[in-house]
Short mmCIF file of C-alpha atoms (C1' of nucleotides) in Angstrom, two decimals:
data_model
loop_
_atom_site.label_atom_id
_atom_site.label_comp_id
_atom_site.label_asym_id
_atom_site.label_seq_id
_atom_site.Cartn_x
_atom_site.Cartn_y
_atom_site.Cartn_z
CA MET A 117 31.78 13.86 -11.85
CA THR A 118 32.80 14.33 -15.44
CA ARG A 119 30.56 17.03 -16.80
CA ARG A 120 28.64 15.74 -19.80
CA THR A 121 29.63 17.47 -23.02
CA TYR A 122 29.04 16.84 -26.71
CA ALA A 123 32.71 17.46 -27.48
CA GLN A 124 31.95 18.69 -30.98
CA ARG A 125 33.68 21.53 -32.74
CA CYS A 126 30.33 23.09 -33.61
CA ALA A 127 28.76 26.31 -32.39
CA LEU A 128 25.40 24.68 -31.77
CA ALA A 129 26.95 21.90 -29.74
CA HIS A 130 28.89 24.40 -27.64
CA ALA A 131 25.72 26.41 -27.05
CA LEU A 132 23.86 23.30 -25.97
CA ASP A 133 26.70 22.33 -23.67
CA VAL A 134 25.85 25.49 -21.73
CA VAL A 135 22.09 25.90 -22.07
CA GLY A 136 20.95 22.54 -23.41
CA GLU A 137 20.14 20.79 -20.17
CA ARG A 138 16.68 20.44 -18.79
CA TRP A 139 15.08 23.59 -17.30
CA THR A 140 17.98 25.84 -18.27
CA LEU A 141 16.31 27.74 -21.10
CA LEU A 142 13.09 28.09 -19.13
CA LEU A 143 15.08 29.53 -16.26
CA LEU A 144 16.71 32.03 -18.59
CA ARG A 145 13.29 32.88 -20.02
CA GLU A 146 12.28 34.00 -16.54
CA LEU A 147 15.26 36.29 -16.26
CA LEU A 148 14.59 37.76 -19.70
CA THR A 149 11.71 39.69 -18.15
CA GLY A 150 13.82 41.11 -15.37
CA PRO A 151 15.78 40.15 -12.27
CA ARG A 152 14.22 37.57 -10.02
CA ARG A 153 14.72 36.08 -6.61
CA TYR A 154 15.19 32.39 -5.95
CA GLY A 155 11.65 31.98 -4.71
CA GLU A 156 10.13 33.75 -7.68
CA LEU A 157 12.04 31.54 -10.06
CA LEU A 158 10.96 28.42 -8.25
CA ALA A 159 7.33 29.51 -8.34
CA ASN A 160 7.43 29.97 -12.11
CA LEU A 161 9.19 26.67 -12.73
CA PRO A 162 6.78 24.15 -11.23
CA GLY A 163 8.19 20.66 -11.06
CA MET A 164 11.78 21.78 -10.83
CA GLY A 165 13.50 20.57 -7.70
CA THR A 166 15.09 23.10 -5.36
CA ASN A 167 18.43 21.38 -5.69
CA LEU A 168 18.31 21.54 -9.47
CA LEU A 169 17.44 25.23 -9.46
CA ALA A 170 20.34 25.96 -7.15
CA ALA A 171 22.69 23.89 -9.30
CA ARG A 172 21.57 25.58 -12.52
CA LEU A 173 21.96 29.04 -11.03
CA LYS A 174 25.45 28.16 -9.92
CA ASP A 175 26.39 26.72 -13.31
CA LEU A 176 24.98 29.67 -15.23
CA ALA A 177 26.80 32.10 -12.98
CA ALA A 178 30.03 30.18 -13.53
CA ALA A 179 29.40 30.29 -17.27
CA GLY A 180 28.92 34.05 -17.10
CA LEU A 181 25.27 34.14 -18.16
CA ILE A 182 23.84 35.45 -14.91
CA ASP A 183 24.93 37.43 -11.89
CA LYS A 184 23.77 37.21 -8.32
CA ASP A 185 23.43 40.53 -6.60
CA GLU A 186 21.97 40.92 -3.14
CA GLY A 187 19.82 37.87 -3.37
CA THR A 188 18.44 38.54 -6.84
CA TYR A 189 19.58 36.96 -10.06
CA ALA A 190 19.94 38.92 -13.29
CA LEU A 191 21.20 38.25 -16.78
CA THR A 192 24.64 39.43 -17.82
CA ALA A 193 25.13 40.82 -21.31
CA ARG A 194 26.15 37.37 -22.45
CA GLY A 195 23.00 35.89 -21.00
CA ALA A 196 20.79 38.56 -22.51
CA ALA A 197 22.37 37.82 -25.88
CA LEU A 198 20.43 34.57 -25.85
CA GLU A 199 17.15 36.41 -26.35
CA PRO A 200 17.05 36.00 -30.15
CA ALA A 201 17.54 32.27 -29.80
CA VAL A 202 14.94 31.96 -27.07
CA LEU A 203 12.43 33.98 -29.07
CA ALA A 204 13.11 31.97 -32.22
CA LEU A 205 12.45 28.74 -30.36
CA ALA A 206 9.31 30.14 -28.78
CA ARG A 207 8.07 31.39 -32.12
CA TRP A 208 8.47 27.91 -33.50
CA GLY A 209 6.57 26.44 -30.57
CA ALA A 210 3.79 29.01 -30.65
CA PRO A 211 1.47 27.07 -33.00
CA MET A 212 1.36 24.30 -30.43
CA LEU A 213 -0.42 26.62 -28.03
CA ALA A 214 -3.51 26.49 -30.22
CA GLU A 215 -5.08 23.63 -28.38
CA ALA A 216 -5.78 24.70 -24.84
CA ASP A 217 -4.75 22.28 -22.14
CA GLU A 218 -6.47 22.90 -18.87
CA ASP A 219 -3.96 21.20 -16.60
CA GLU A 220 -0.99 23.22 -17.75
CA HIS A 221 0.70 25.67 -15.47
CA TRP A 222 0.51 29.30 -16.29
CA SER A 223 2.18 32.57 -15.42
CA ALA A 224 1.39 36.09 -16.57
CA THR A 225 5.05 36.78 -17.34
CA TRP A 226 5.04 34.15 -20.11
CA ASN A 227 2.96 36.58 -22.13
CA VAL A 228 5.78 39.07 -22.19
CA VAL A 229 7.74 36.53 -24.19
CA ALA A 230 4.72 36.02 -26.43
CA LEU A 231 4.53 39.77 -27.02
CA LYS A 232 8.12 39.80 -28.16
CA TYR A 233 8.16 36.84 -30.49
CA SER A 234 4.88 37.74 -32.12
CA PHE A 235 5.76 41.39 -32.58
CA ARG A 236 5.97 42.42 -36.23
CA PRO A 237 8.40 45.31 -36.62
CA ASP A 238 7.30 45.98 -40.19
CA ARG A 239 3.74 46.66 -39.09
CA ALA A 240 4.60 48.81 -36.11
CA ARG A 241 7.31 50.91 -37.72
CA ARG A 242 5.11 53.89 -38.51
CA ALA A 243 3.30 53.93 -35.20
CA ARG A 244 5.35 55.95 -32.80
CA GLY A 245 4.25 55.87 -29.24
CA VAL A 246 4.32 53.84 -26.10
CA LEU A 247 1.91 50.98 -25.87
CA GLU A 248 1.00 49.47 -22.57
CA TYR A 249 -0.53 46.04 -22.28
CA ARG A 250 -2.16 44.85 -19.13
CA VAL A 251 -2.36 41.12 -19.24
CA ASP A 252 -3.82 39.27 -16.32
CA GLY A 253 -2.70 41.87 -13.87
CA THR A 254 0.76 42.34 -15.35
CA ARG A 255 1.69 45.61 -17.01
CA VAL A 256 3.99 45.50 -20.02
CA GLN A 257 5.14 48.47 -22.01
CA ALA A 258 6.32 48.33 -25.60
CA ARG A 259 7.52 51.06 -27.88
CA GLY A 260 7.73 50.57 -31.58
CA ARG A 261 10.47 53.02 -32.43
CA ASP A 262 12.74 51.90 -35.22
CA GLY A 263 10.63 48.84 -35.60
CA GLU A 264 11.92 47.26 -32.44
CA ILE A 265 10.05 46.29 -29.37
CA GLU A 266 11.20 47.11 -25.90
CA THR A 267 9.32 45.52 -23.13
CA SER A 268 9.70 46.33 -19.50
CA LEU A 269 7.88 44.79 -16.62
CA GLU A 270 8.24 47.94 -14.58
CA PRO A 271 6.51 50.60 -16.69
CA ARG A 272 8.28 53.94 -16.78
CA GLY A 273 6.31 56.96 -17.77
CA ASP A 274 2.89 57.21 -19.29
CA ALA A 275 1.76 55.27 -22.30
CA ASP A 276 0.06 56.70 -25.36
CA VAL A 277 -2.41 53.88 -25.41
CA VAL A 278 -3.26 51.37 -22.75
CA LEU A 279 -5.05 48.19 -23.58
CA GLU A 280 -6.11 45.30 -21.49
CA ALA A 281 -6.67 41.68 -22.41
CA ASP A 282 -6.32 38.26 -20.91
CA GLY A 283 -3.58 35.92 -22.05
CA GLU A 284 -5.83 33.72 -24.13
CA THR A 285 -7.15 36.65 -26.14
CA LEU A 286 -3.64 37.90 -26.77
CA LEU A 287 -2.41 34.51 -27.90
CA ALA A 288 -5.43 34.09 -30.14
CA ILE A 289 -4.71 37.38 -31.89
CA ALA A 290 -1.05 36.55 -32.37
CA GLY A 291 -1.86 33.04 -33.55
CA GLY A 292 -4.35 34.28 -36.12
CA THR A 293 -7.26 32.51 -34.51
CA LEU A 294 -8.91 35.73 -33.47
CA ASP A 295 -9.32 38.66 -35.81
CA PRO A 296 -8.10 41.87 -34.19
CA ASP A 297 -11.34 43.56 -35.17
CA ASP A 298 -13.25 41.05 -33.09
CA ALA A 299 -10.85 41.20 -30.19
CA GLU A 300 -12.78 43.87 -28.39
CA ALA A 301 -15.82 41.65 -28.24
CA ASP A 302 -13.67 38.81 -26.99
CA GLY A 303 -12.00 40.28 -23.95
CA ALA A 304 -9.62 42.98 -25.18
CA ARG A 305 -10.52 46.55 -24.39
CA ARG A 306 -9.02 50.00 -24.53
CA VAL A 307 -8.31 51.49 -21.17
CA ASP A 308 -6.76 54.74 -22.30
CA GLY A 309 -5.46 56.47 -25.42
CA GLU A 310 -6.65 57.11 -28.92
CA ARG A 311 -9.06 54.65 -30.36
CA ARG A 312 -7.27 54.58 -33.67
CA LEU A 313 -3.90 53.68 -32.19
CA TYR A 314 -5.58 51.04 -30.09
CA ARG A 315 -7.12 49.40 -33.14
CA SER A 316 -3.95 49.42 -35.18
CA SER A 317 -1.79 48.24 -32.30
CA LEU A 318 -3.75 45.02 -32.15
CA ARG A 319 -2.36 44.24 -35.57
CA PHE A 320 1.24 44.55 -34.50
CA PHE A 321 1.22 41.01 -33.25
CA ALA A 322 1.07 37.95 -35.45
CA LEU A 323 3.04 34.85 -36.30
CA GLY A 324 4.49 33.92 -39.67
CA MET B 289 6.30 5.44 -19.40
CA THR B 290 4.85 8.86 -18.80
CA ARG B 291 6.57 11.14 -21.23
CA ARG B 292 8.28 13.97 -19.38
CA THR B 293 6.75 17.34 -20.13
CA TYR B 294 7.03 20.81 -18.66
CA ALA B 295 3.25 21.23 -18.69
CA GLN B 296 3.48 24.98 -19.10
CA ARG B 297 1.22 27.12 -21.25
CA CYS B 298 4.23 28.75 -22.87
CA ALA B 299 5.50 28.51 -26.44
CA LEU B 300 9.08 27.98 -25.36
CA ALA B 301 8.12 25.18 -23.00
CA HIS B 302 6.11 23.48 -25.73
CA ALA B 303 9.02 23.78 -28.13
CA LEU B 304 11.38 22.27 -25.59
CA ASP B 305 8.94 19.46 -24.93
CA VAL B 306 9.55 18.43 -28.53
CA VAL B 307 13.18 19.34 -29.23
CA GLY B 308 14.60 20.00 -25.78
CA GLU B 309 15.95 16.57 -24.98
CA ARG B 310 19.58 15.64 -25.31
CA TRP B 311 20.88 15.13 -28.88
CA THR B 312 17.63 16.21 -30.52
CA LEU B 313 18.75 19.59 -31.85
CA LEU B 314 22.08 18.19 -32.98
CA LEU B 315 20.21 15.48 -34.85
CA LEU B 316 18.05 18.11 -36.54
CA ARG B 317 21.16 20.11 -37.36
CA GLU B 318 22.38 17.14 -39.38
CA LEU B 319 19.16 17.00 -41.36
CA LEU B 320 19.27 20.75 -42.02
CA THR B 321 22.02 20.07 -44.55
CA GLY B 322 20.04 17.42 -46.38
CA PRO B 323 18.54 13.94 -45.99
CA ARG B 324 20.64 11.38 -44.20
CA ARG B 325 20.68 7.69 -43.50
CA TYR B 326 20.74 6.15 -40.06
CA GLY B 327 24.40 5.31 -40.32
CA GLU B 328 25.41 8.76 -41.49
CA LEU B 329 23.57 10.33 -38.59
CA LEU B 330 25.22 8.01 -36.12
CA ALA B 331 28.65 8.82 -37.54
CA ASN B 332 28.12 12.56 -37.07
CA LEU B 333 26.74 12.18 -33.55
CA PRO B 334 29.61 10.48 -31.74
CA GLY B 335 28.69 9.32 -28.29
CA MET B 336 25.03 8.88 -29.03
CA GLY B 337 23.80 5.37 -28.46
CA THR B 338 22.12 3.48 -31.25
CA ASN B 339 19.03 3.00 -29.16
CA LEU B 340 18.76 6.71 -28.46
CA LEU B 341 19.13 7.63 -32.11
CA ALA B 342 16.40 5.19 -33.07
CA ALA B 343 14.14 6.51 -30.31
CA ARG B 344 14.71 10.16 -31.28
CA LEU B 345 14.03 9.43 -34.93
CA LYS B 346 10.80 7.71 -33.99
CA ASP B 347 9.73 10.55 -31.69
CA LEU B 348 10.53 13.24 -34.22
CA ALA B 349 8.65 11.38 -36.92
CA ALA B 350 5.66 11.06 -34.61
CA ALA B 351 5.89 14.79 -33.88
CA GLY B 352 5.89 15.54 -37.60
CA LEU B 353 9.37 17.05 -37.81
CA ILE B 354 10.95 14.39 -39.99
CA ASP B 355 9.91 11.79 -42.51
CA LYS B 356 11.44 8.44 -43.28
CA ASP B 357 11.52 7.57 -46.93
CA GLU B 358 13.27 4.51 -48.29
CA GLY B 359 15.75 4.31 -45.51
CA THR B 360 16.68 7.98 -45.46
CA TYR B 361 15.43 10.59 -43.05
CA ALA B 362 14.51 14.12 -44.13
CA LEU B 363 12.98 17.17 -42.51
CA THR B 364 9.34 18.00 -43.05
CA ALA B 365 8.32 21.63 -43.51
CA ARG B 366 7.63 21.80 -39.80
CA GLY B 367 11.08 20.47 -39.03
CA ALA B 368 12.77 22.83 -41.48
CA ALA B 369 10.96 25.70 -39.77
CA LEU B 370 13.30 25.18 -36.85
CA GLU B 371 16.24 26.52 -38.83
CA PRO B 372 16.01 30.10 -37.54
CA ALA B 373 16.03 28.85 -33.97
CA VAL B 374 18.93 26.48 -34.60
CA LEU B 375 20.94 29.19 -36.31
CA ALA B 376 20.20 31.69 -33.53
CA LEU B 377 21.46 29.24 -30.94
CA ALA B 378 24.54 28.44 -33.01
CA ARG B 379 25.27 32.11 -33.52
CA TRP B 380 25.17 32.60 -29.78
CA GLY B 381 27.53 29.69 -29.27
CA ALA B 382 29.94 30.71 -32.01
CA PRO B 383 32.24 32.83 -29.81
CA MET B 384 32.96 29.73 -27.78
CA LEU B 385 34.66 28.18 -30.78
CA ALA B 386 37.50 30.67 -30.43
CA GLU B 387 39.62 28.43 -28.27
CA ALA B 388 40.53 25.38 -30.22
CA ASP B 389 40.10 22.07 -28.46
CA GLU B 390 42.05 19.28 -30.05
CA ASP B 391 40.02 16.37 -28.72
CA GLU B 392 36.71 17.57 -30.08
CA HIS B 393 34.96 15.71 -32.83
CA TRP B 394 34.57 17.36 -36.14
CA SER B 395 32.56 17.07 -39.34
CA ALA B 396 32.80 19.08 -42.53
CA THR B 397 29.03 19.47 -42.75
CA TRP B 398 28.99 21.55 -39.58
CA ASN B 399 30.63 24.35 -41.48
CA VAL B 400 27.53 24.65 -43.59
CA VAL B 401 25.71 25.71 -40.45
CA ALA B 402 28.53 28.14 -39.71
CA LEU B 403 28.18 29.60 -43.20
CA LYS B 404 24.51 30.25 -42.58
CA TYR B 405 24.63 31.81 -39.16
CA SER B 406 27.58 34.01 -39.95
CA PHE B 407 26.20 35.20 -43.27
CA ARG B 408 25.50 38.94 -43.33
CA PRO B 409 22.68 39.67 -45.79
CA ASP B 410 23.32 43.42 -45.65
CA ARG B 411 26.86 42.98 -46.91
CA ALA B 412 26.03 40.51 -49.64
CA ARG B 413 22.93 42.21 -50.98
CA ARG B 414 24.62 43.95 -53.87
CA ALA B 415 26.72 41.02 -54.92
CA ARG B 416 24.67 38.90 -57.23
CA GLY B 417 26.14 35.59 -58.15
CA VAL B 418 26.64 32.07 -56.97
CA LEU B 419 29.42 31.49 -54.50
CA GLU B 420 30.83 28.07 -53.97
CA TYR B 421 32.81 27.17 -50.90
CA ARG B 422 34.91 24.07 -50.70
CA VAL B 423 35.59 23.32 -47.10
CA ASP B 424 37.57 20.26 -46.20
CA GLY B 425 36.34 18.38 -49.18
CA THR B 426 32.72 19.47 -48.90
CA ARG B 427 31.21 21.70 -51.57
CA VAL B 428 28.64 24.28 -50.49
CA GLN B 429 26.92 26.75 -52.73
CA ALA B 430 25.43 30.02 -51.57
CA ARG B 431 23.67 32.70 -53.52
CA GLY B 432 23.17 36.14 -52.14
CA ARG B 433 20.08 37.17 -54.03
CA ASP B 434 17.73 39.36 -52.07
CA GLY B 435 20.16 39.26 -49.21
CA GLU B 436 19.38 35.67 -48.35
CA ILE B 437 21.64 32.69 -48.34
CA GLU B 438 20.74 29.39 -49.86
CA THR B 439 23.08 26.58 -49.18
CA SER B 440 22.97 23.23 -50.82
CA LEU B 441 25.27 20.32 -50.24
CA GLU B 442 24.71 19.06 -53.73
CA PRO B 443 25.84 21.93 -55.96
CA ARG B 444 23.66 22.58 -58.98
CA GLY B 445 25.11 24.49 -61.85
CA ASP B 446 28.29 26.47 -62.05
CA ALA B 447 29.35 29.07 -59.54
CA ASP B 448 30.55 32.59 -60.34
CA VAL B 449 33.35 32.28 -57.87
CA VAL B 450 34.78 29.22 -56.20
CA LEU B 451 36.89 29.51 -53.11
CA GLU B 452 38.51 26.95 -50.95
CA ALA B 453 39.46 27.07 -47.31
CA ASP B 454 39.71 24.77 -44.34
CA GLY B 455 37.19 24.97 -41.55
CA GLU B 456 39.48 26.76 -39.13
CA THR B 457 40.19 29.55 -41.59
CA LEU B 458 36.52 29.99 -42.30
CA LEU B 459 35.61 30.14 -38.63
CA ALA B 460 38.42 32.58 -37.98
CA ILE B 461 37.11 34.93 -40.65
CA ALA B 462 33.56 34.74 -39.36
CA GLY B 463 34.69 35.16 -35.79
CA GLY B 464 36.71 38.24 -36.60
CA THR B 465 40.00 36.67 -35.57
CA LEU B 466 41.31 36.64 -39.09
CA ASP B 467 41.10 39.64 -41.39
CA PRO B 468 39.66 38.64 -44.76
CA ASP B 469 42.56 40.42 -46.48
CA ASP B 470 44.96 38.08 -44.77
CA ALA B 471 42.86 35.01 -45.38
CA GLU B 472 44.62 34.13 -48.58
CA ALA B 473 47.90 33.87 -46.77
CA ASP B 474 46.27 31.73 -44.13
CA GLY B 475 44.73 28.92 -46.12
CA ALA B 476 41.94 30.44 -48.18
CA ARG B 477 42.40 30.61 -51.90
CA ARG B 478 40.44 31.37 -55.02
CA VAL B 479 39.89 28.39 -57.23
CA ASP B 480 37.83 30.05 -59.92
CA GLY B 481 36.01 33.29 -60.68
CA GLU B 482 36.76 36.99 -60.56
CA ARG B 483 39.32 38.09 -58.07
CA ARG B 484 37.23 41.04 -57.00
CA LEU B 485 34.18 38.97 -56.18
CA TYR B 486 36.37 36.55 -54.33
CA ARG B 487 37.79 39.28 -52.14
CA SER B 488 34.47 40.85 -51.35
CA SER B 489 32.78 37.52 -50.71
CA LEU B 490 35.15 36.87 -47.84
CA ARG B 491 33.53 39.80 -46.08
CA PHE B 492 30.04 38.37 -46.27
CA PHE B 493 30.65 36.35 -43.18
CA ALA B 494 30.97 37.77 -39.70
CA LEU B 495 29.35 37.62 -36.32
CA GLY B 496 27.66 40.42 -34.44
"C1'" DC C 133 26.87 -4.77 -43.41
"C1'" DC C 134 23.12 -1.74 -42.23
"C1'" DG C 135 19.45 -0.76 -39.07
"C1'" DG C 136 18.11 -1.29 -35.37
"C1'" DA C 137 16.48 -3.92 -30.43
"C1'" DT C 138 17.84 -5.57 -25.69
"C1'" DC C 139 20.22 -5.26 -21.58
"C1'" DC C 140 22.64 -3.04 -17.90
"C1'" DG C 141 25.63 0.30 -15.34
"C1'" DT C 142 25.89 5.27 -14.63
"C1'" DA C 143 24.57 10.01 -14.53
"C1'" DA C 144 20.80 13.23 -14.33
"C1'" DC C 145 16.52 14.43 -12.57
"C1'" DG C 146 12.24 14.89 -9.10
"C1'" DA C 147 10.40 14.99 -4.65
"C1'" DT C 148 10.76 15.60 -0.02
"C1'" DA C 149 13.01 16.40 4.26
"C1'" DC C 150 16.04 19.17 6.55
"C1'" DT C 151 19.01 23.44 7.95
"C1'" DG C 152 21.09 28.28 8.66
"C1'" DC D 269 13.56 32.62 2.45
"C1'" DA D 270 17.27 30.32 0.28
"C1'" DG D 271 19.14 26.92 -0.20
"C1'" DT D 272 21.59 21.66 1.14
"C1'" DA D 273 21.11 16.52 1.81
"C1'" DT D 274 19.18 12.36 0.70
"C1'" DC D 275 17.10 8.97 -2.03
"C1'" DG D 276 13.99 6.70 -5.47
"C1'" DT D 277 13.14 7.16 -10.43
"C1'" DT D 278 14.09 8.26 -15.15
"C1'" DA D 279 17.11 9.08 -18.93
"C1'" DC D 280 21.30 8.35 -21.04
"C1'" DG D 281 25.80 5.71 -22.74
"C1'" DG D 282 28.02 1.66 -24.18
"C1'" DA D 283 28.04 -2.89 -25.44
"C1'" DT D 284 26.11 -6.80 -27.30
"C1'" DC D 285 22.93 -9.24 -30.03
"C1'" DC D 286 19.58 -9.94 -33.89
"C1'" DG D 287 17.01 -9.86 -38.47
"C1'" DG D 288 17.09 -8.62 -43.43
#
DNA sequence: CCGGATCCGTAACGATACTG
DNA sequence: CAGTATCGTTACGGATCCGG
């Protein structure tokens, strides 16, 4: 019953004592795109046992990273503060997505994370406006003001440009495999908005 | 024998497939401050079994994160690319260092990580010069050029200012618990260099 | 002595069955 | 739908042993 801890006077060790166990960071990734119910979480974490999910949720609530409200789980401020770390890890792992693996699980909400970690503030700074991405049926809005990205799963208000692409096309653009100029021939298309903003917005996403 | 994987088409999941197991990120933290031998690693990872350390080293070498050269292990470029993620995680965990725990393990090299994640480029940008910190017997050099920090365990050349403090004092300054102006009364002291640079350099480190 | 490998008890995880 | 209970499997932790 003794909870396993690294017992090191080190910030990284303390962080890993809280979020270093299996599934924990993936669970928090889910909540980074908005509140979720138990069933939704389970569906996006294939292979995780129901008991483990329940245990993790309880632990994270006790640690102050998440709150349970009327059956749905949401990040607290402390939990949301993990976003930079999660994105940094994901950015590091992004190159490993290059080789497609057919028997991997997949969820449209993963791409919201991809949008964030591949977003290049320096490139988007001058483009004011709301961009809306429709990826595999999921709508994501991003606005480039002040060089920061704000994504929201529940779009509020109209977007200045709406573009649509499947996840593979998006990842290929961000990964540098697909040139943005060729994206339109490869699955991305403009649904609404100015053509010029559409073209430039494809260049807002890249690694490195 | 089937290696455990999340099998998700997600950058974070792929990253965690490589560095998400127990001890792995702490092991990489050690190598972030320079090459190490097997024995040195084991000494700074108390509680880790010798078999586990050997297995992790083998796995990380196979994954291309580290190289073994004449008995010492060192990060590859791919492994060093994890630094932003490691620092982001450590920065998130830093507030949890506030309450001192007497029965935690401790190593002087961990403060090098603390130096990095609590370094504020915006504050140090105008101060050109080489700073040398001597923390609990370990010498660390940092130079603020272009607002970036470069730390090296093996100091090269002379520093413009040399200051000395114990780990607790340093962490207290970075954490905001200790005002830099009071630091000198609380264990920090200037060993060499201009007094003015010394004073200002204490303000280069903070969280948030 | 350093750098592991082998073995074994324990804790964590994974899958399924079961319940309010 | 949202978990709890149970149990077989895997990973980890600690100790001991081995080769250079």
